[in-house]
């Protein structure tokens, strides 16, 4: 799998306890229950709308659903976290923006969130998917050892990654390690890197699940994505029901 040619790739959601980072573009491709079905883009957030404001829409231009994220401080106050022009991964070329959570200077601190609960995210039972994300971390790993949640998505009512059925999420577990969880996997799959992930570099990640294996890929804005880990996890199904949350 290679890093997408266009830096404006799909991406999903960002959750509380986010490190100081300029956020991502996030996207989800679902295949549904039929393993042989062709993947369909279901959700994409570019985070590059101009703002100002305290919400950001999903990108529906390629067929993804409409689901506007609300930007909230940890206290629950609507807050503008739009990054400035040119702050996105393709900013130097297109002027694109990024979600900016750099006000949270502690990796494990309770921080801002972009979230929504919406009937358009009610994708029902899903047994195969791909999630991709771009992100940039501005500070080093801190001694308290707490990592941020990069995203959590599932049926309404999930508490955190690996605690609730019918959810999935990604945690920045250590300076050179990611944990990905489906349902109550703790974790379902891990990706351990040969060196700590760099700061001030746009990092691309992709997670794919085909009904049998979880594969995790990583690259940067200047390097091709490579397969980091493959983990067996047969028969997993995430049921988003008629309403989903992110």
PDB file of N, CA and C in Angstrom, residues 37-86:
ATOM      1  N   UNK A  37     -17.237  -7.279  -1.252  1.00  0.00           N
ATOM      2  CA  UNK A  37     -17.783  -6.030  -1.766  1.00  0.00           C
ATOM      3  C   UNK A  37     -16.677  -4.995  -1.948  1.00  0.00           C
ATOM      4  N   UNK A  38     -16.861  -4.115  -2.914  1.00  0.00           N
ATOM      5  CA  UNK A  38     -15.905  -3.036  -3.128  1.00  0.00           C
ATOM      6  C   UNK A  38     -16.070  -1.992  -2.028  1.00  0.00           C
ATOM      7  N   UNK A  39     -14.962  -1.455  -1.504  1.00  0.00           N
ATOM      8  CA  UNK A  39     -15.073  -0.442  -0.453  1.00  0.00           C
ATOM      9  C   UNK A  39     -15.710   0.837  -0.972  1.00  0.00           C
ATOM     10  N   UNK A  40     -16.445   1.490  -0.116  1.00  0.00           N
ATOM     11  CA  UNK A  40     -17.129   2.733  -0.451  1.00  0.00           C
ATOM     12  C   UNK A  40     -16.751   3.772   0.598  1.00  0.00           C
ATOM     13  N   UNK A  41     -16.357   4.955   0.160  1.00  0.00           N
ATOM     14  CA  UNK A  41     -16.047   6.017   1.100  1.00  0.00           C
ATOM     15  C   UNK A  41     -17.304   6.413   1.857  1.00  0.00           C
ATOM     16  N   UNK A  42     -17.261   6.315   3.165  1.00  0.00           N
ATOM     17  CA  UNK A  42     -18.418   6.637   3.988  1.00  0.00           C
ATOM     18  C   UNK A  42     -18.278   7.958   4.726  1.00  0.00           C
ATOM     19  N   UNK A  43     -17.053   8.331   5.081  1.00  0.00           N
ATOM     20  CA  UNK A  43     -16.889   9.512   5.922  1.00  0.00           C
ATOM     21  C   UNK A  43     -15.508  10.104   5.703  1.00  0.00           C
ATOM     22  N   UNK A  44     -15.457  11.412   5.504  1.00  0.00           N
ATOM     23  CA  UNK A  44     -14.176  12.096   5.354  1.00  0.00           C
ATOM     24  C   UNK A  44     -14.247  13.480   5.978  1.00  0.00           C
ATOM     25  N   UNK A  45     -13.246  13.797   6.790  1.00  0.00           N
ATOM     26  CA  UNK A  45     -13.093  15.145   7.335  1.00  0.00           C
ATOM     27  C   UNK A  45     -11.774  15.721   6.840  1.00  0.00           C
ATOM     28  N   UNK A  46     -11.850  16.834   6.141  1.00  0.00           N
ATOM     29  CA  UNK A  46     -10.648  17.498   5.668  1.00  0.00           C
ATOM     30  C   UNK A  46     -10.130  18.536   6.639  1.00  0.00           C
ATOM     31  N   UNK A  47     -11.021  19.061   7.519  1.00  0.00           N
ATOM     32  CA  UNK A  47     -10.673  20.083   8.497  1.00  0.00           C
ATOM     33  C   UNK A  47     -10.087  21.329   7.842  1.00  0.00           C
ATOM     34  N   UNK A  48     -10.412  21.542   6.573  1.00  0.00           N
ATOM     35  CA  UNK A  48      -9.797  22.672   5.884  1.00  0.00           C
ATOM     36  C   UNK A  48     -10.794  23.751   5.492  1.00  0.00           C
ATOM     37  N   UNK A  49     -11.989  23.732   6.136  1.00  0.00           N
ATOM     38  CA  UNK A  49     -12.894  24.857   5.899  1.00  0.00           C
ATOM     39  C   UNK A  49     -12.310  26.099   6.559  1.00  0.00           C
ATOM     40  N   UNK A  50     -12.629  27.236   6.023  1.00  0.00           N
ATOM     41  CA  UNK A  50     -11.962  28.469   6.427  1.00  0.00           C
ATOM     42  C   UNK A  50     -12.327  28.925   7.831  1.00  0.00           C
ATOM     43  N   UNK A  51     -13.534  28.542   8.331  1.00  0.00           N
ATOM     44  CA  UNK A  51     -13.930  29.115   9.606  1.00  0.00           C
ATOM     45  C   UNK A  51     -14.133  30.626   9.429  1.00  0.00           C
ATOM     46  N   UNK A  52     -14.137  31.411  10.497  1.00  0.00           N
ATOM     47  CA  UNK A  52     -14.105  30.947  11.877  1.00  0.00           C
ATOM     48  C   UNK A  52     -15.418  30.284  12.266  1.00  0.00           C
ATOM     49  N   UNK A  53     -15.425  29.639  13.402  1.00  0.00           N
ATOM     50  CA  UNK A  53     -16.609  28.970  13.873  1.00  0.00           C
ATOM     51  C   UNK A  53     -16.215  27.820  14.775  1.00  0.00           C
ATOM     52  N   UNK A  54     -17.217  27.132  15.305  1.00  0.00           N
ATOM     53  CA  UNK A  54     -16.953  26.065  16.263  1.00  0.00           C
ATOM     54  C   UNK A  54     -17.409  24.708  15.732  1.00  0.00           C
ATOM     55  N   UNK A  55     -17.482  24.588  14.402  1.00  0.00           N
ATOM     56  CA  UNK A  55     -17.849  23.312  13.798  1.00  0.00           C
ATOM     57  C   UNK A  55     -17.098  23.164  12.475  1.00  0.00           C
ATOM     58  N   UNK A  56     -17.025  21.929  11.992  1.00  0.00           N
ATOM     59  CA  UNK A  56     -16.394  21.664  10.704  1.00  0.00           C
ATOM     60  C   UNK A  56     -17.169  20.554  10.007  1.00  0.00           C
ATOM     61  N   UNK A  57     -17.517  20.731   8.743  1.00  0.00           N
ATOM     62  CA  UNK A  57     -18.348  19.747   8.056  1.00  0.00           C
ATOM     63  C   UNK A  57     -17.522  18.599   7.496  1.00  0.00           C
ATOM     64  N   UNK A  58     -18.179  17.475   7.279  1.00  0.00           N
ATOM     65  CA  UNK A  58     -17.539  16.396   6.538  1.00  0.00           C
ATOM     66  C   UNK A  58     -17.530  16.758   5.059  1.00  0.00           C
ATOM     67  N   UNK A  59     -16.678  16.093   4.306  1.00  0.00           N
ATOM     68  CA  UNK A  59     -16.560  16.314   2.865  1.00  0.00           C
ATOM     69  C   UNK A  59     -17.460  15.307   2.158  1.00  0.00           C
ATOM     70  N   UNK A  60     -18.483  15.785   1.482  1.00  0.00           N
ATOM     71  CA  UNK A  60     -19.428  14.908   0.794  1.00  0.00           C
ATOM     72  C   UNK A  60     -19.169  14.824  -0.706  1.00  0.00           C
ATOM     73  N   UNK A  61     -18.090  15.452  -1.180  1.00  0.00           N
ATOM     74  CA  UNK A  61     -17.874  15.548  -2.622  1.00  0.00           C
ATOM     75  C   UNK A  61     -17.579  14.201  -3.280  1.00  0.00           C
ATOM     76  N   UNK A  62     -17.090  13.232  -2.503  1.00  0.00           N
ATOM     77  CA  UNK A  62     -16.778  11.905  -3.057  1.00  0.00           C
ATOM     78  C   UNK A  62     -17.755  10.839  -2.585  1.00  0.00           C
ATOM     79  N   UNK A  63     -18.899  11.276  -2.079  1.00  0.00           N
ATOM     80  CA  UNK A  63     -19.941  10.339  -1.691  1.00  0.00           C
ATOM     81  C   UNK A  63     -20.052  10.060  -0.214  1.00  0.00           C
ATOM     82  N   UNK A  64     -19.187  10.663   0.606  1.00  0.00           N
ATOM     83  CA  UNK A  64     -19.282  10.473   2.048  1.00  0.00           C
ATOM     84  C   UNK A  64     -20.514  11.135   2.625  1.00  0.00           C
ATOM     85  N   UNK A  65     -20.919  10.693   3.816  1.00  0.00           N
ATOM     86  CA  UNK A  65     -22.121  11.225   4.446  1.00  0.00           C
ATOM     87  C   UNK A  65     -21.858  12.617   5.011  1.00  0.00           C
ATOM     88  N   UNK A  66     -22.933  13.341   5.272  1.00  0.00           N
ATOM     89  CA  UNK A  66     -22.853  14.658   5.896  1.00  0.00           C
ATOM     90  C   UNK A  66     -22.967  14.492   7.401  1.00  0.00           C
ATOM     91  N   UNK A  67     -21.941  14.912   8.133  1.00  0.00           N
ATOM     92  CA  UNK A  67     -21.944  14.833   9.597  1.00  0.00           C
ATOM     93  C   UNK A  67     -20.994  15.898  10.123  1.00  0.00           C
ATOM     94  N   UNK A  68     -21.536  16.978  10.629  1.00  0.00           N
ATOM     95  CA  UNK A  68     -20.734  18.109  11.081  1.00  0.00           C
ATOM     96  C   UNK A  68     -20.192  17.866  12.476  1.00  0.00           C
ATOM     97  N   UNK A  69     -18.880  18.025  12.640  1.00  0.00           N
ATOM     98  CA  UNK A  69     -18.252  17.894  13.953  1.00  0.00           C
ATOM     99  C   UNK A  69     -18.368  19.200  14.722  1.00  0.00           C
ATOM    100  N   UNK A  70     -18.654  19.089  16.012  1.00  0.00           N
ATOM    101  CA  UNK A  70     -18.631  20.234  16.906  1.00  0.00           C
ATOM    102  C   UNK A  70     -17.269  20.274  17.600  1.00  0.00           C
ATOM    103  N   UNK A  71     -16.664  21.462  17.655  1.00  0.00           N
ATOM    104  CA  UNK A  71     -15.375  21.627  18.322  1.00  0.00           C
ATOM    105  C   UNK A  71     -15.630  22.080  19.756  1.00  0.00           C
ATOM    106  N   UNK A  72     -15.117  21.307  20.711  1.00  0.00           N
ATOM    107  CA  UNK A  72     -15.423  21.561  22.115  1.00  0.00           C
ATOM    108  C   UNK A  72     -14.153  21.560  22.950  1.00  0.00           C
ATOM    109  N   UNK A  73     -14.099  22.444  23.937  1.00  0.00           N
ATOM    110  CA  UNK A  73     -13.045  22.376  24.940  1.00  0.00           C
ATOM    111  C   UNK A  73     -13.348  21.204  25.874  1.00  0.00           C
ATOM    112  N   UNK A  74     -12.390  20.847  26.723  1.00  0.00           N
ATOM    113  CA  UNK A  74     -12.640  19.756  27.661  1.00  0.00           C
ATOM    114  C   UNK A  74     -13.815  20.067  28.578  1.00  0.00           C
ATOM    115  N   UNK A  75     -14.033  21.355  28.855  1.00  0.00           N
ATOM    116  CA  UNK A  75     -15.152  21.765  29.703  1.00  0.00           C
ATOM    117  C   UNK A  75     -16.490  21.699  28.973  1.00  0.00           C
ATOM    118  N   UNK A  76     -16.455  21.419  27.678  1.00  0.00           N
ATOM    119  CA  UNK A  76     -17.691  21.305  26.916  1.00  0.00           C
ATOM    120  C   UNK A  76     -18.121  22.586  26.239  1.00  0.00           C
ATOM    121  N   UNK A  77     -17.277  23.611  26.265  1.00  0.00           N
ATOM    122  CA  UNK A  77     -17.625  24.885  25.636  1.00  0.00           C
ATOM    123  C   UNK A  77     -17.290  24.840  24.155  1.00  0.00           C
ATOM    124  N   UNK A  78     -18.221  25.314  23.315  1.00  0.00           N
ATOM    125  CA  UNK A  78     -17.940  25.417  21.890  1.00  0.00           C
ATOM    126  C   UNK A  78     -16.762  26.370  21.676  1.00  0.00           C
ATOM    127  N   UNK A  79     -15.754  25.909  20.940  1.00  0.00           N
ATOM    128  CA  UNK A  79     -14.504  26.658  20.794  1.00  0.00           C
ATOM    129  C   UNK A  79     -14.000  26.519  19.366  1.00  0.00           C
ATOM    130  N   UNK A  80     -13.431  27.590  18.848  1.00  0.00           N
ATOM    131  CA  UNK A  80     -12.911  27.576  17.484  1.00  0.00           C
ATOM    132  C   UNK A  80     -11.503  26.987  17.470  1.00  0.00           C
ATOM    133  N   UNK A  81     -11.346  25.812  16.855  1.00  0.00           N
ATOM    134  CA  UNK A  81     -10.040  25.176  16.724  1.00  0.00           C
ATOM    135  C   UNK A  81      -9.601  25.095  15.266  1.00  0.00           C
ATOM    136  N   UNK A  82     -10.144  25.958  14.406  1.00  0.00           N
ATOM    137  CA  UNK A  82      -9.665  26.002  13.036  1.00  0.00           C
ATOM    138  C   UNK A  82      -8.211  26.468  13.008  1.00  0.00           C
ATOM    139  N   UNK A  83      -7.374  25.741  12.268  1.00  0.00           N
ATOM    140  CA  UNK A  83      -6.008  26.196  12.072  1.00  0.00           C
ATOM    141  C   UNK A  83      -5.966  27.292  11.030  1.00  0.00           C
ATOM    142  N   UNK A  84      -4.863  28.023  10.969  1.00  0.00           N
ATOM    143  CA  UNK A  84      -4.747  29.090   9.971  1.00  0.00           C
ATOM    144  C   UNK A  84      -4.549  28.524   8.574  1.00  0.00           C
ATOM    145  N   UNK A  85      -4.736  29.351   7.577  1.00  0.00           N
ATOM    146  CA  UNK A  85      -4.463  28.951   6.200  1.00  0.00           C
ATOM    147  C   UNK A  85      -3.031  28.451   6.089  1.00  0.00           C
ATOM    148  N   UNK A  86      -2.838  27.431   5.264  1.00  0.00           N
ATOM    149  CA  UNK A  86      -1.534  26.810   5.000  1.00  0.00           C
ATOM    150  C   UNK A  86      -1.055  25.886   6.116  1.00  0.00           C
TER     151      UNK A  86
END
